[in-house]
XYZ file of C-alpha atoms in Angstrom:
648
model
C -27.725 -7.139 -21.501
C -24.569 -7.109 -19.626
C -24.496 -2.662 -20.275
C -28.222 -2.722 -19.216
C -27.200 -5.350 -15.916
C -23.998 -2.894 -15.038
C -25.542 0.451 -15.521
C -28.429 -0.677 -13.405
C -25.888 -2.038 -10.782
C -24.034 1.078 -10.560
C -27.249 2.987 -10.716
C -28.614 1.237 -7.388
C -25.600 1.844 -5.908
C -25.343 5.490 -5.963
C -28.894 5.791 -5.444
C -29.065 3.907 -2.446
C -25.419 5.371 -1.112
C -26.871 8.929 -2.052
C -30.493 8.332 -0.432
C -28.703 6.743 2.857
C -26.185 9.779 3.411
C -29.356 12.020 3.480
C -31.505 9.882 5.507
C -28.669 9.504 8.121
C -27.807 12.860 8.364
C -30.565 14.192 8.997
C -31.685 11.419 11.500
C -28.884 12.082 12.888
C -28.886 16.427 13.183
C -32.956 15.829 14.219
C -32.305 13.110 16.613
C -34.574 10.920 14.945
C -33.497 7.279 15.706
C -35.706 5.466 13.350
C -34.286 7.059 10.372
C -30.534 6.377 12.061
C -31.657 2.900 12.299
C -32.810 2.929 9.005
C -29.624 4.017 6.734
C -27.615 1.196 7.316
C -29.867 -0.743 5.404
C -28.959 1.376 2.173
C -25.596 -0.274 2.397
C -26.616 -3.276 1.741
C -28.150 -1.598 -1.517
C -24.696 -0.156 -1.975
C -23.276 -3.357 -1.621
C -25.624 -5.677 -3.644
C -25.742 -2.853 -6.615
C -21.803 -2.790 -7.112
C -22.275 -6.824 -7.028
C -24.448 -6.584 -9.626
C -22.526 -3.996 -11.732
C -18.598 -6.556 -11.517
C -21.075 -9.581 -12.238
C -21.974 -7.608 -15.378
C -18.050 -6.417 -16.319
C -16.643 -9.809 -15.357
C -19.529 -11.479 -17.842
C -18.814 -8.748 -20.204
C -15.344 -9.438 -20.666
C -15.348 -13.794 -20.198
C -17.798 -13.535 -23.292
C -16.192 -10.729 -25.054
C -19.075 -8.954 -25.226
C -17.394 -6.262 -27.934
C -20.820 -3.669 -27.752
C -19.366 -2.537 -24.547
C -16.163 0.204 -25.258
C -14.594 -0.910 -22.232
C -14.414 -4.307 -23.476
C -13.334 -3.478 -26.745
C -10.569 -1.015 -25.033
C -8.989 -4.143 -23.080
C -10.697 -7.150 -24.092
C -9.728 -9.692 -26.467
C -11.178 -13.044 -27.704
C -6.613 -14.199 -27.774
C -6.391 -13.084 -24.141
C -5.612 -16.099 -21.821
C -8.328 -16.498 -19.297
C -6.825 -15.676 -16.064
C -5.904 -12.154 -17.854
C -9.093 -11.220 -18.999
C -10.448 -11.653 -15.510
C -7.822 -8.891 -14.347
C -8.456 -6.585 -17.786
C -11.618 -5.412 -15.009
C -8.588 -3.601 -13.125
C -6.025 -3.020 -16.303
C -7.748 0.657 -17.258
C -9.631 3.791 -15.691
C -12.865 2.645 -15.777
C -12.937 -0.597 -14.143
C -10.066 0.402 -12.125
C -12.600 2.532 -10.113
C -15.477 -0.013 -10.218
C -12.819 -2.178 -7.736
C -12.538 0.396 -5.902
C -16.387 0.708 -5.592
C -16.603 -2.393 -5.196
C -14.261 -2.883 -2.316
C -15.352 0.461 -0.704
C -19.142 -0.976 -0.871
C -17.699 -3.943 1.227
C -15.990 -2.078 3.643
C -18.680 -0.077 4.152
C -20.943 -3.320 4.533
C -18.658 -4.969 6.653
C -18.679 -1.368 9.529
C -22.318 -1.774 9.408
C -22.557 -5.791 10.468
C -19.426 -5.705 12.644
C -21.670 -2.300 14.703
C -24.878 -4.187 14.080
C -25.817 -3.969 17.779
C -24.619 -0.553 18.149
C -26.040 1.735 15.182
C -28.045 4.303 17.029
C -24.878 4.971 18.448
C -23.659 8.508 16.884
C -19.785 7.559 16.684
C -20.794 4.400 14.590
C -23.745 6.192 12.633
C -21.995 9.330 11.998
C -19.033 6.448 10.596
C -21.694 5.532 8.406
C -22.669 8.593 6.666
C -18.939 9.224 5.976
C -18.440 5.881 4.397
C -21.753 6.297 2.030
C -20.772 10.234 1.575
C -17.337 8.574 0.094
C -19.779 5.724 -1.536
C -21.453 8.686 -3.634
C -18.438 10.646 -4.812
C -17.148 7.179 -6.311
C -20.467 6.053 -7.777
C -20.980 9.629 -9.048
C -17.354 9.002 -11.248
C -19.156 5.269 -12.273
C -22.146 6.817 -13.192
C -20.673 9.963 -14.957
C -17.242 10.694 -16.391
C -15.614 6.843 -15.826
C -18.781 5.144 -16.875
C -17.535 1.086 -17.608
C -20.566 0.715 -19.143
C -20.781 2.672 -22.399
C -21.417 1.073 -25.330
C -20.462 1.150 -29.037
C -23.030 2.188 -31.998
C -21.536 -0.664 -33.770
C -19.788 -3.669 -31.772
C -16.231 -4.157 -32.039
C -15.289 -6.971 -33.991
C -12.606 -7.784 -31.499
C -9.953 -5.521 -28.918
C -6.657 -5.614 -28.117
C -6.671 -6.854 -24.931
C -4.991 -5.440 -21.478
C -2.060 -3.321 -22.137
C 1.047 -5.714 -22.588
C 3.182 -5.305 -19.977
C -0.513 -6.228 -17.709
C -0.746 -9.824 -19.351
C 2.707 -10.653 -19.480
C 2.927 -12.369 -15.731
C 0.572 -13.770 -12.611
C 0.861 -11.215 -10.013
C -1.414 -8.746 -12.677
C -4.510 -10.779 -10.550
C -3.039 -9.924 -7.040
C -0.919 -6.603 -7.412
C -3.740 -4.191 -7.852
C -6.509 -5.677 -5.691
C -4.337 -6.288 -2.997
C -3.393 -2.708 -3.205
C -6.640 -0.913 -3.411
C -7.809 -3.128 -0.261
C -5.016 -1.240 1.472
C -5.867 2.100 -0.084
C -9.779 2.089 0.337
C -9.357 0.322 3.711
C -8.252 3.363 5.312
C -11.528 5.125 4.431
C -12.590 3.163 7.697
C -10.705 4.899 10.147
C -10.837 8.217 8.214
C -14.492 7.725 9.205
C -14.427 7.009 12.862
C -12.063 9.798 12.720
C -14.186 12.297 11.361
C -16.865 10.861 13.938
C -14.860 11.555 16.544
C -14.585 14.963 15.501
C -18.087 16.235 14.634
C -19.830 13.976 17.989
C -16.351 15.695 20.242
C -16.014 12.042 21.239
C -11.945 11.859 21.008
C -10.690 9.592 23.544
C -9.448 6.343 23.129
C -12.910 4.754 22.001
C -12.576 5.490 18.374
C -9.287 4.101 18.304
C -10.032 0.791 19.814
C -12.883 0.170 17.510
C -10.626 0.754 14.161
C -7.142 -0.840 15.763
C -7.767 -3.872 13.176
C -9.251 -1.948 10.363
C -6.115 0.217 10.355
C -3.580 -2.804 10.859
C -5.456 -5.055 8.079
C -5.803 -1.660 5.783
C -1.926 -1.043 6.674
C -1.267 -4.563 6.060
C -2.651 -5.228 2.600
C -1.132 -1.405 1.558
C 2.114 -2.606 2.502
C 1.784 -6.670 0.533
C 0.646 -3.969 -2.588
C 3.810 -2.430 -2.515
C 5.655 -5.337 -2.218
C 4.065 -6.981 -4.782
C 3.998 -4.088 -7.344
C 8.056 -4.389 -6.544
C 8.004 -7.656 -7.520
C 6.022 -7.221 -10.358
C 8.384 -4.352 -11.822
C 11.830 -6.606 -11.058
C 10.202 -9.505 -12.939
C 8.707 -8.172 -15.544
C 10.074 -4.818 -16.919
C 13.651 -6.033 -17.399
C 15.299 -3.063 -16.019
C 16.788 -5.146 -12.968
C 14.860 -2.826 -10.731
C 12.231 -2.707 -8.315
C 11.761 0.622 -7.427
C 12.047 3.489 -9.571
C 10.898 6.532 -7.532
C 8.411 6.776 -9.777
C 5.159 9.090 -9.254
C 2.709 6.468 -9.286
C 5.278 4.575 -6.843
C 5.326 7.318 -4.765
C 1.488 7.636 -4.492
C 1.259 4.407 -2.731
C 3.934 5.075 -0.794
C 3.112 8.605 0.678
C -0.078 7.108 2.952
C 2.241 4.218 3.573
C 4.265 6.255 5.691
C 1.621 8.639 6.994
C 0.138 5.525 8.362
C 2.888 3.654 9.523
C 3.336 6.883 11.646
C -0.449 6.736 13.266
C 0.481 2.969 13.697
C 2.926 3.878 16.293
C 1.728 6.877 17.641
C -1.673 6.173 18.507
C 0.002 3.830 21.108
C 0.811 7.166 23.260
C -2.677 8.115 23.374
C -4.014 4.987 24.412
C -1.039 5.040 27.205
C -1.086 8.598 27.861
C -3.608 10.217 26.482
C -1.580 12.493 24.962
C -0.556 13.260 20.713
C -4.490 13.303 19.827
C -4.202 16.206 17.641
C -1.279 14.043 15.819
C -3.216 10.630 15.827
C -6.428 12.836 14.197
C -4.003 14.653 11.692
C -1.627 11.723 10.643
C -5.498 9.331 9.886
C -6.799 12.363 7.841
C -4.010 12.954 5.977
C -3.594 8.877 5.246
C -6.599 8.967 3.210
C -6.240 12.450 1.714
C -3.280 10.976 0.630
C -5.028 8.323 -0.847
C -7.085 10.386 -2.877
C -3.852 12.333 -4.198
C -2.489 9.201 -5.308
C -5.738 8.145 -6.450
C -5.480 11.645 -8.838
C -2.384 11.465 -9.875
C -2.733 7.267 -11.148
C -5.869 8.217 -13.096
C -5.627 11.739 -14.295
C -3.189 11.650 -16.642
C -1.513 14.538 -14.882
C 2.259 12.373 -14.779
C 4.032 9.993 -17.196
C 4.475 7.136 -15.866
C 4.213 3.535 -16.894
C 1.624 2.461 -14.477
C -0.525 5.536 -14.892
C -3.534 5.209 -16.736
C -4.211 7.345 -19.693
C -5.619 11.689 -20.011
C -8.993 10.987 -18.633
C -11.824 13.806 -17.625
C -11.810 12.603 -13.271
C -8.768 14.676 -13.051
C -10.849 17.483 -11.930
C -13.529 15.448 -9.834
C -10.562 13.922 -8.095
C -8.683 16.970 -7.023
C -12.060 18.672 -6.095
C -12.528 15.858 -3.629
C -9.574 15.745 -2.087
C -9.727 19.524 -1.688
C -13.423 18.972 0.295
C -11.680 16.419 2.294
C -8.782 18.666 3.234
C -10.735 21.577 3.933
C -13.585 19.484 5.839
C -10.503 18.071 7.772
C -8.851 21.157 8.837
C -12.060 22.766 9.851
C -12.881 19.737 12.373
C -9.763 19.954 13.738
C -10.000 23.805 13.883
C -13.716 23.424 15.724
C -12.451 20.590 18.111
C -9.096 22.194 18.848
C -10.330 22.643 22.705
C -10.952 19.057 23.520
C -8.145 17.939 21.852
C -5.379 19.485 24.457
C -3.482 16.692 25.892
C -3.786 16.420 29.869
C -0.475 15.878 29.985
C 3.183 16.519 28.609
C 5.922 14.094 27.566
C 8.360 14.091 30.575
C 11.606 13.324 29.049
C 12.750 12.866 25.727
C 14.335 9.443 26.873
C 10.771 7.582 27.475
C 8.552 5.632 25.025
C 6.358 8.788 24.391
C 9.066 10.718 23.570
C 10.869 8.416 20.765
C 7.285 8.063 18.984
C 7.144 11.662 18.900
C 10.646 11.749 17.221
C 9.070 9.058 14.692
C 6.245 10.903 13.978
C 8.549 13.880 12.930
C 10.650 11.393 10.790
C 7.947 9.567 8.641
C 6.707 12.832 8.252
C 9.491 14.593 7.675
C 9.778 11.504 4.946
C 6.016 11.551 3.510
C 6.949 15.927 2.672
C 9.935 15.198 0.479
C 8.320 12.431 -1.106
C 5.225 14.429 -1.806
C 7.171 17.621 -2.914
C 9.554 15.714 -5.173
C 6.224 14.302 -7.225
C 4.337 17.343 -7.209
C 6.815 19.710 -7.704
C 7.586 18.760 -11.550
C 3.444 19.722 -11.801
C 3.269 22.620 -10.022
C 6.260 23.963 -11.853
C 4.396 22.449 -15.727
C 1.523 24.207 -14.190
C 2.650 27.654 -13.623
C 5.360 27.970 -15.942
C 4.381 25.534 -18.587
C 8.386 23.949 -18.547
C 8.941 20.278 -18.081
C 10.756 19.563 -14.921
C 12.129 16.099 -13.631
C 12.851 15.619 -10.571
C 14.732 11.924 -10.330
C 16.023 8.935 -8.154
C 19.112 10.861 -7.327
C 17.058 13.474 -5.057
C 15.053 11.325 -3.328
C 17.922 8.936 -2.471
C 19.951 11.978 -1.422
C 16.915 13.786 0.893
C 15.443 10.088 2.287
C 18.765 8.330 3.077
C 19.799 10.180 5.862
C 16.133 10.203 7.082
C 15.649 6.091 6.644
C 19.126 5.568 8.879
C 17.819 7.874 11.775
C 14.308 5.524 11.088
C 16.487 1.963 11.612
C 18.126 3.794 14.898
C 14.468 4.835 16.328
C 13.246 1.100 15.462
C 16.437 0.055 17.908
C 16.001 2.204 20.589
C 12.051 3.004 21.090
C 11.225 -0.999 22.129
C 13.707 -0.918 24.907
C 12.450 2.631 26.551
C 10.118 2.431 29.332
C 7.066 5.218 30.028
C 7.721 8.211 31.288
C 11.500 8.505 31.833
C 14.413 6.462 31.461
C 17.676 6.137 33.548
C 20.974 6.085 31.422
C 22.004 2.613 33.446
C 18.376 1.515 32.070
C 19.058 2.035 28.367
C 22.654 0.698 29.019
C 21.673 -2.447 29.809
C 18.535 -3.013 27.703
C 20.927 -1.606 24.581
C 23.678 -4.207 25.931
C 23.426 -7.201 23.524
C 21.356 -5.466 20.363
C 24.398 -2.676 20.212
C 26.929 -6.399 19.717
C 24.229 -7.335 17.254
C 24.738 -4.171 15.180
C 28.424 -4.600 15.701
C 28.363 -8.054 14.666
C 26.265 -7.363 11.468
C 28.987 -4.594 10.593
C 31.715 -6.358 10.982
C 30.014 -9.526 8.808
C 29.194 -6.815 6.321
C 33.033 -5.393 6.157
C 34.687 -9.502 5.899
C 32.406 -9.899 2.543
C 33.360 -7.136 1.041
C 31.091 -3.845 2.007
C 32.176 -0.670 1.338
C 30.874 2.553 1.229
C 29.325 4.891 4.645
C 25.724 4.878 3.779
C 25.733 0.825 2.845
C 27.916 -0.141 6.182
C 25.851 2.707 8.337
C 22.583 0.264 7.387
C 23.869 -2.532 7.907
C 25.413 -2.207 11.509
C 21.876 0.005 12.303
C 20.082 -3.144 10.495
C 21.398 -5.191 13.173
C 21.675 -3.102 16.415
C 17.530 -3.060 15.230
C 16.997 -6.447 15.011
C 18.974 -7.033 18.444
C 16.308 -4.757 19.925
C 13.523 -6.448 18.046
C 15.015 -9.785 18.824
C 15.822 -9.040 22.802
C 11.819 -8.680 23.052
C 10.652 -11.326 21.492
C 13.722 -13.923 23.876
C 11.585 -12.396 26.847
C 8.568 -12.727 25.412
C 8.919 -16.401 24.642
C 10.578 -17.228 27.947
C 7.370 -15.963 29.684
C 5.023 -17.357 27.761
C 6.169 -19.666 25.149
C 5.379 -19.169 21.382
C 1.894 -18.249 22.586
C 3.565 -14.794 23.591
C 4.644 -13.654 20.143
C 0.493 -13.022 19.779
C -0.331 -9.456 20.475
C 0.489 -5.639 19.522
C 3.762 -5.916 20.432
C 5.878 -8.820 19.779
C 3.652 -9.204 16.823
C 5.115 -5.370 16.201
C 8.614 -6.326 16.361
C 8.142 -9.374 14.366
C 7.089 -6.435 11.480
C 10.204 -4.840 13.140
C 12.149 -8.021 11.572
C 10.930 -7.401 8.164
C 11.105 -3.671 7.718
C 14.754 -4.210 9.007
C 15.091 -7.306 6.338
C 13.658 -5.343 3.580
C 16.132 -1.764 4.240
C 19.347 -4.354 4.448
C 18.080 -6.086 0.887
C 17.846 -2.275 -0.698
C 20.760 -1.306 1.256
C 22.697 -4.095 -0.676
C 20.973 -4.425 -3.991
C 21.281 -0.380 -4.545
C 24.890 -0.297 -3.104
C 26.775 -3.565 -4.813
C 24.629 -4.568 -8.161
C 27.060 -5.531 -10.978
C 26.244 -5.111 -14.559
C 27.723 -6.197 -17.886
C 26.236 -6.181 -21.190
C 27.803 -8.760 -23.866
C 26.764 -9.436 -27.097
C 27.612 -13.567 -28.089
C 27.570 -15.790 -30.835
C 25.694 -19.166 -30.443
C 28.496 -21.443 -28.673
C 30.197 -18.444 -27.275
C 31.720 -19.016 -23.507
C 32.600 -16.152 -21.497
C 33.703 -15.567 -17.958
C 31.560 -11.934 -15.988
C 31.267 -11.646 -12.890
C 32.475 -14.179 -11.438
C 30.529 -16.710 -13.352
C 30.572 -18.879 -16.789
C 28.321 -17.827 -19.022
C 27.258 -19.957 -22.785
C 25.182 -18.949 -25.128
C 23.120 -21.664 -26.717
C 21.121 -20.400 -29.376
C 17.752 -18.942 -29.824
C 14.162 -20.102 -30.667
C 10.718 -18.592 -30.965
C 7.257 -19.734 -29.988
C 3.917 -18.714 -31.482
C 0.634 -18.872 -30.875
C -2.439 -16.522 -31.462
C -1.471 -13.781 -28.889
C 2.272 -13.153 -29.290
C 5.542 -14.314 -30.376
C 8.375 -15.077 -27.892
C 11.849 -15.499 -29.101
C 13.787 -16.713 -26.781
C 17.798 -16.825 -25.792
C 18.735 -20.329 -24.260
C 21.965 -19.564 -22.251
C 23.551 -21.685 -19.623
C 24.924 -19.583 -16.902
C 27.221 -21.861 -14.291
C 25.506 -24.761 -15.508
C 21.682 -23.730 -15.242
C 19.589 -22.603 -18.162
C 18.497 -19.207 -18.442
C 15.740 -17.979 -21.001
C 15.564 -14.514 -21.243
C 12.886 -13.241 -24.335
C 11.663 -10.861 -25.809
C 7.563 -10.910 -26.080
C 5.864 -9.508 -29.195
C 2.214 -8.834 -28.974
C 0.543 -9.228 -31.712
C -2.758 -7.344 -31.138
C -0.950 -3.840 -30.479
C 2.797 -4.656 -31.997
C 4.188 -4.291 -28.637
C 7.516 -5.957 -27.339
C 7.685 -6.769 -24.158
C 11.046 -7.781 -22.137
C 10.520 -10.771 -20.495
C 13.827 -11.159 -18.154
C 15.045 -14.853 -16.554
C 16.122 -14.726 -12.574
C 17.702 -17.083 -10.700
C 16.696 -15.942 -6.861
C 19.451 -17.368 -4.538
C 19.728 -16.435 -0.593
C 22.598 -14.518 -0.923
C 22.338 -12.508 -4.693
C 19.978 -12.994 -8.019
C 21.550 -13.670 -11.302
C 19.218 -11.257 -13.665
C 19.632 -11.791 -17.319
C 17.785 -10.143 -20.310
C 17.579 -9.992 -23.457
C 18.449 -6.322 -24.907
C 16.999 -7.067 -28.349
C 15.656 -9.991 -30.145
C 18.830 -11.393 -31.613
C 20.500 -10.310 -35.358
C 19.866 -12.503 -38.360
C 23.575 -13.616 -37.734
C 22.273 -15.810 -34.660
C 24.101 -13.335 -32.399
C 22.471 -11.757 -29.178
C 22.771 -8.941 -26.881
C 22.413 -10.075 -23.111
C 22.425 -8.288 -20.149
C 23.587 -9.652 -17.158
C 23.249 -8.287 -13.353
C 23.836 -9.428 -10.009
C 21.991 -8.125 -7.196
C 22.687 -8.727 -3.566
C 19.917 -10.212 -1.525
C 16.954 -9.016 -3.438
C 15.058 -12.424 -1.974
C 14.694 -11.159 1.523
C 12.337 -7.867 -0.497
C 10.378 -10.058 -0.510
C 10.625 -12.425 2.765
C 10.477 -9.110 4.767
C 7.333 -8.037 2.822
C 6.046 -11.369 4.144
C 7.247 -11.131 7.375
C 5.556 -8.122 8.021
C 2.044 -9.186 6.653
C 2.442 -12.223 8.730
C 3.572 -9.812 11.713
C 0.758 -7.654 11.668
C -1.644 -10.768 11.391
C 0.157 -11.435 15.400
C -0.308 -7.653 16.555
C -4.171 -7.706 15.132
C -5.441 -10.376 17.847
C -4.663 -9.095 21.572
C -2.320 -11.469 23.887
C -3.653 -13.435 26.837
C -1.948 -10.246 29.009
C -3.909 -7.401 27.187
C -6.349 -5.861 29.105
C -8.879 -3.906 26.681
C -8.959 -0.209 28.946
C -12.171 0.744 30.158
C -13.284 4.153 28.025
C -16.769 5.348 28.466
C -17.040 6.967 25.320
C -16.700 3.499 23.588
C -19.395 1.924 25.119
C -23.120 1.753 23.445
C -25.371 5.125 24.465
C -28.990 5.154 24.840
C -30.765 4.766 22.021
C -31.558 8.957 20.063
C -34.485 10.288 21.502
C -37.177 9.610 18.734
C -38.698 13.006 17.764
């Protein structure tokens, strides 16, 4: 029943996604409003047939329904509950009916937010992109990444989700959280291409995805955060971020789309950097696709890639249609995209965004060609080629400092042009806050150029950031922090807490590895460390044994996690998160018959505010998505509703 439900589910969906891209399409080339009028009502098909199809999988897999080979890949009747709910997002398959399922509600949610306005062609044309992106997805459901196959003889029972995927809570909000950022950018990919094929580029498009591209942004950016939460907890390496490819696919349209962030401000001012705006939206979900191709192709090695699947192909075939359809609008549209007018002096508003535009993408390029470069190389020459952490700290350190100087000197520069007694005193009090922050850094103990460089920029940054939001408050109370951009610099805060907290954790970790008898006392780094003794638990999904250590006094419990299903073992690492450093201590190996154990032990410097400034900048661009009481939404003809299409 539950194959027969999904395959039915997914079946309606790319039926009705397929039927409502053609009916559009052509209402829309004939000029035939009743048929324009008509395809938005195949999203709701979209929409209730993906329903149908995650009802089926979520039923599937709460009654281990073992026909199903999905189920039997990473179901299992040991799994705890709250993991088998997430084994829908722990492999290819149902990985991508998520993602249908959360593009089907995007999709649904453009069509009832433009209810009143869908014979116009920006918001129609919108459409037929969303459903054309509907059909490429439910043609991978339906096809090669079918969830919904089933067994000629039912499994007596699975293994469940990979280990390391049911070995800690943020499994449910990681992913999800991520592909809402990911497929929420097909949005204003849409209105973009819209923009392009009806020639309307002025500021309308832009004001009608502002939010979709914040909340998109947003969620891409908690993702991250999480995932880096995820890896420091869970993998026991100490580490959150690896420079790993699949890291590095999430975090190449993070940047392409923090860039349109900023610089479709100058358009909306100015008028001007359309051809940027256009190019930096289309690459931010090309980019998505990449990353999309290299998670689920089996093309890299990486521990959060999925297994050799047969979408490689179908994946890198659509992004290749979306780069070439891309290029070629931009290419047909090239004469209405000339800006009316030219940035007057490098020392205005318009002029630093350009600079950041050049940065982030300066950034996305050697991200991208470090992670494809290893493939191109396997590809042509067939040699293995790594290309490591060392490289991109090297190419994207100098890059991330000039970044933290932009973030302090872009809020204070007016329009236009500014005078050098301007920028002197607007830069008066955040340049003391950078000097402050160094000379804090050098009294603990910093050392080192690139550590003490972010640290002094980390404050002359939040000076600037924190200089706004004084005036902002004066004038209007706490009621002025609501809006684009105090709400901006309140992200401002947290990108600036996050680069200090990697500044610090990457610069002055400390590591020792011991190996102690029960009763053993030993003084590292700078603390008193016991070991106990170990024990084990076990119940029908794994066995933990577990270290008992006191460290200063508090108990520690670092294990080591055996799975029974697959024989897995699994670190499982104990943290104590304090304001100023995390003591990080895991178990190397279960301990030797002797009783003895071999411990790791690590101190890293302000990890905590990661994940504060991840926070901070969700809640941030929560402030910057609702307009302040002194906003004024600009009059732009080509966002208001047209006449209806002339009915043929």
């Amino acid at each position: 029943m539950n194959a027969t439900l999904g395959s039915a589910g997914v079946t309606l969906a790319l039926t009705a996604s397929l039927v409502g891209f053609i009916t559009m399409s052509y209402g829309l080339v004939r000029k035939r409003s009743r048929l324009v009028a008509a395809g938005p009502i195949y999203t709701w098909f979209v929409a209730g047939g993906v329903v149908l199809a995650t009802f089926a999988m979520q039923r599937a897999l709460i009654t281990r329904d073992f026909s199903l080979a999905y189920v039997a890949k990473v179901g299992s009747s040991r799994t705890p509950a709250l993991f088998n709910v997430a084994a829908m997002w722990s492999s290819l398959e149902g990985s991508l009916l998520l993602w249908g399922l959360l593009l089907a509600g995007y999709t649904a949610l453009v069509v009832w937010r433009f209810r009143k306005r869908r014979q116009d062609p920006l918001v129609a044309w919108a459409t037929v992109v969303m459903l054309g992106v509907c059909v490429f997805f439910f043609m991978l459901l339906s096809g090669p990444a079918d969830p919904f196959r089933t067994l000629a003889v039912a499994a007596a029972d699975g293994p469940g989700p990979n280990p390391l995927l049911q070995n800690h809570i943020l499994v449910a909000f990681h992913p999800p959280t991520l592909y809402l950022g990911y497929v929420g950018f097909t949005v204003p990919f849409a209105f973009a291409v819209a923009a392009l094929i009806t020639g309307r580029v002025g500021e309308g498009w832009l004001l009608e995805t502002r939010r979709w591209t914040l909340f998109a942004w947003a969620f891409l950016t908690l993702g991250i955060v999480l995932g880096a939460w995820w890896s420091y907890e869970v993998l026991g390496w100490d580490g959150y971020w690896a420079w790993d490819p699949v890291e590095n696919a999430s975090l190449l349209p993070w940047l392409t789309g923090t860039a349109f962030i900023h610089s479709v401000l100058v358009q909306e001012r100015r008028g001007m950097l359309l051809v940027w705006n256009l190019s930096l939206l289309l690459s931010t979900f090309s980019l998505t696709i990449l990353g999309t191709f290299l998670t689920r192709s089996g093309v890299v090695e990486s521990v959060h890639a999925f297994s050799d699947s047969a979408i490689g192909p179908w994946l890198l075939t659509f992004f290749s249609i979306v780069v070439a359809v891309a290029l070629g609008l931009l290419a047909w549209r090239g004469d209405r995209l000339r800006s009316p007018g030219s940035i007057d002096s490098p020392l205005s508003r318009e002029g630093a965004f350009l600079i950041n535009n050049l940065l982030f993408t300066v950034f996305a390029f050697v991200v991208l060609l470090g992670t494809v470069f290893p493939l191109i190389v396997e590809a042509l020459q067939d040699r293995r080629l790594a290309v490591g952490a060392p490289f991109f700290d090297q190419m994207t350190m100098p890059i991330g400092l000039a970044l933290l100087t932009m973030m302090a000197i872009a809020p204070v520069l007016p329009w236009r042009k500014a005078s050098t007694e301007l920028l002197r005193e607007r830069l008066f009090w955040p340049a003391w806050c950078g000097i402050a922050a160094l000379g804090l850094s050098v009294s603990v103990g910093g050392a080192g150029l690139a550590p003490l460089l972010a640290f002094g920029l980390g404050g002359f940054a939040a000076g600037a950031a924190g200089r706004q939001l004084v005036l902002a408050t004066r004038r209007q109370g706490l009621r002025g922090l609501v809006g684009r951009a105090n709400g901006g610099m309140i992200v401002h805060l947290g990108v600036i807490m996050v680069a200090v907290a990697l500044s610090a954790s990457q610069s002055f970790a400390s590591t020792v590895d011991v190996t102690m008898n029960p009763g053993d006392t030993r003084q590292l780094l700078g603390h008193t460390i016991t070991y106990v003794g170990a024990d084990q638990v076990t119940d029908d999904q794994k066995l933990v044994v577990r270290a008992r250590v006191l460290v200063d006094g508090a108990e520690y419990a670092p294990a080591q996690v055996l799975f029974l299903a697959s024989g897995q073992i699994v670190p499982r690492p104990s943290v104590k998160v304090r304001p100023t450093k995390d003591v990080y201590l895991s178990l190397s190996k279960p301990p030797a018959p002797d009783g003895s154990a071999s411990l790791q032990m690590v101190i890293n410097p302000l990890v905590m505010w990661l994940w504060v400034g991840g926070l901070i900048m969700g809640f941030g661009t929560l402030l910057a998505a609702f307009p302040s009481r002194r906003q004024r939404r600009p009059t732009d003809p080509t966002s208001a509703p047209i006449p209806d299409l002339v009915t043929v």
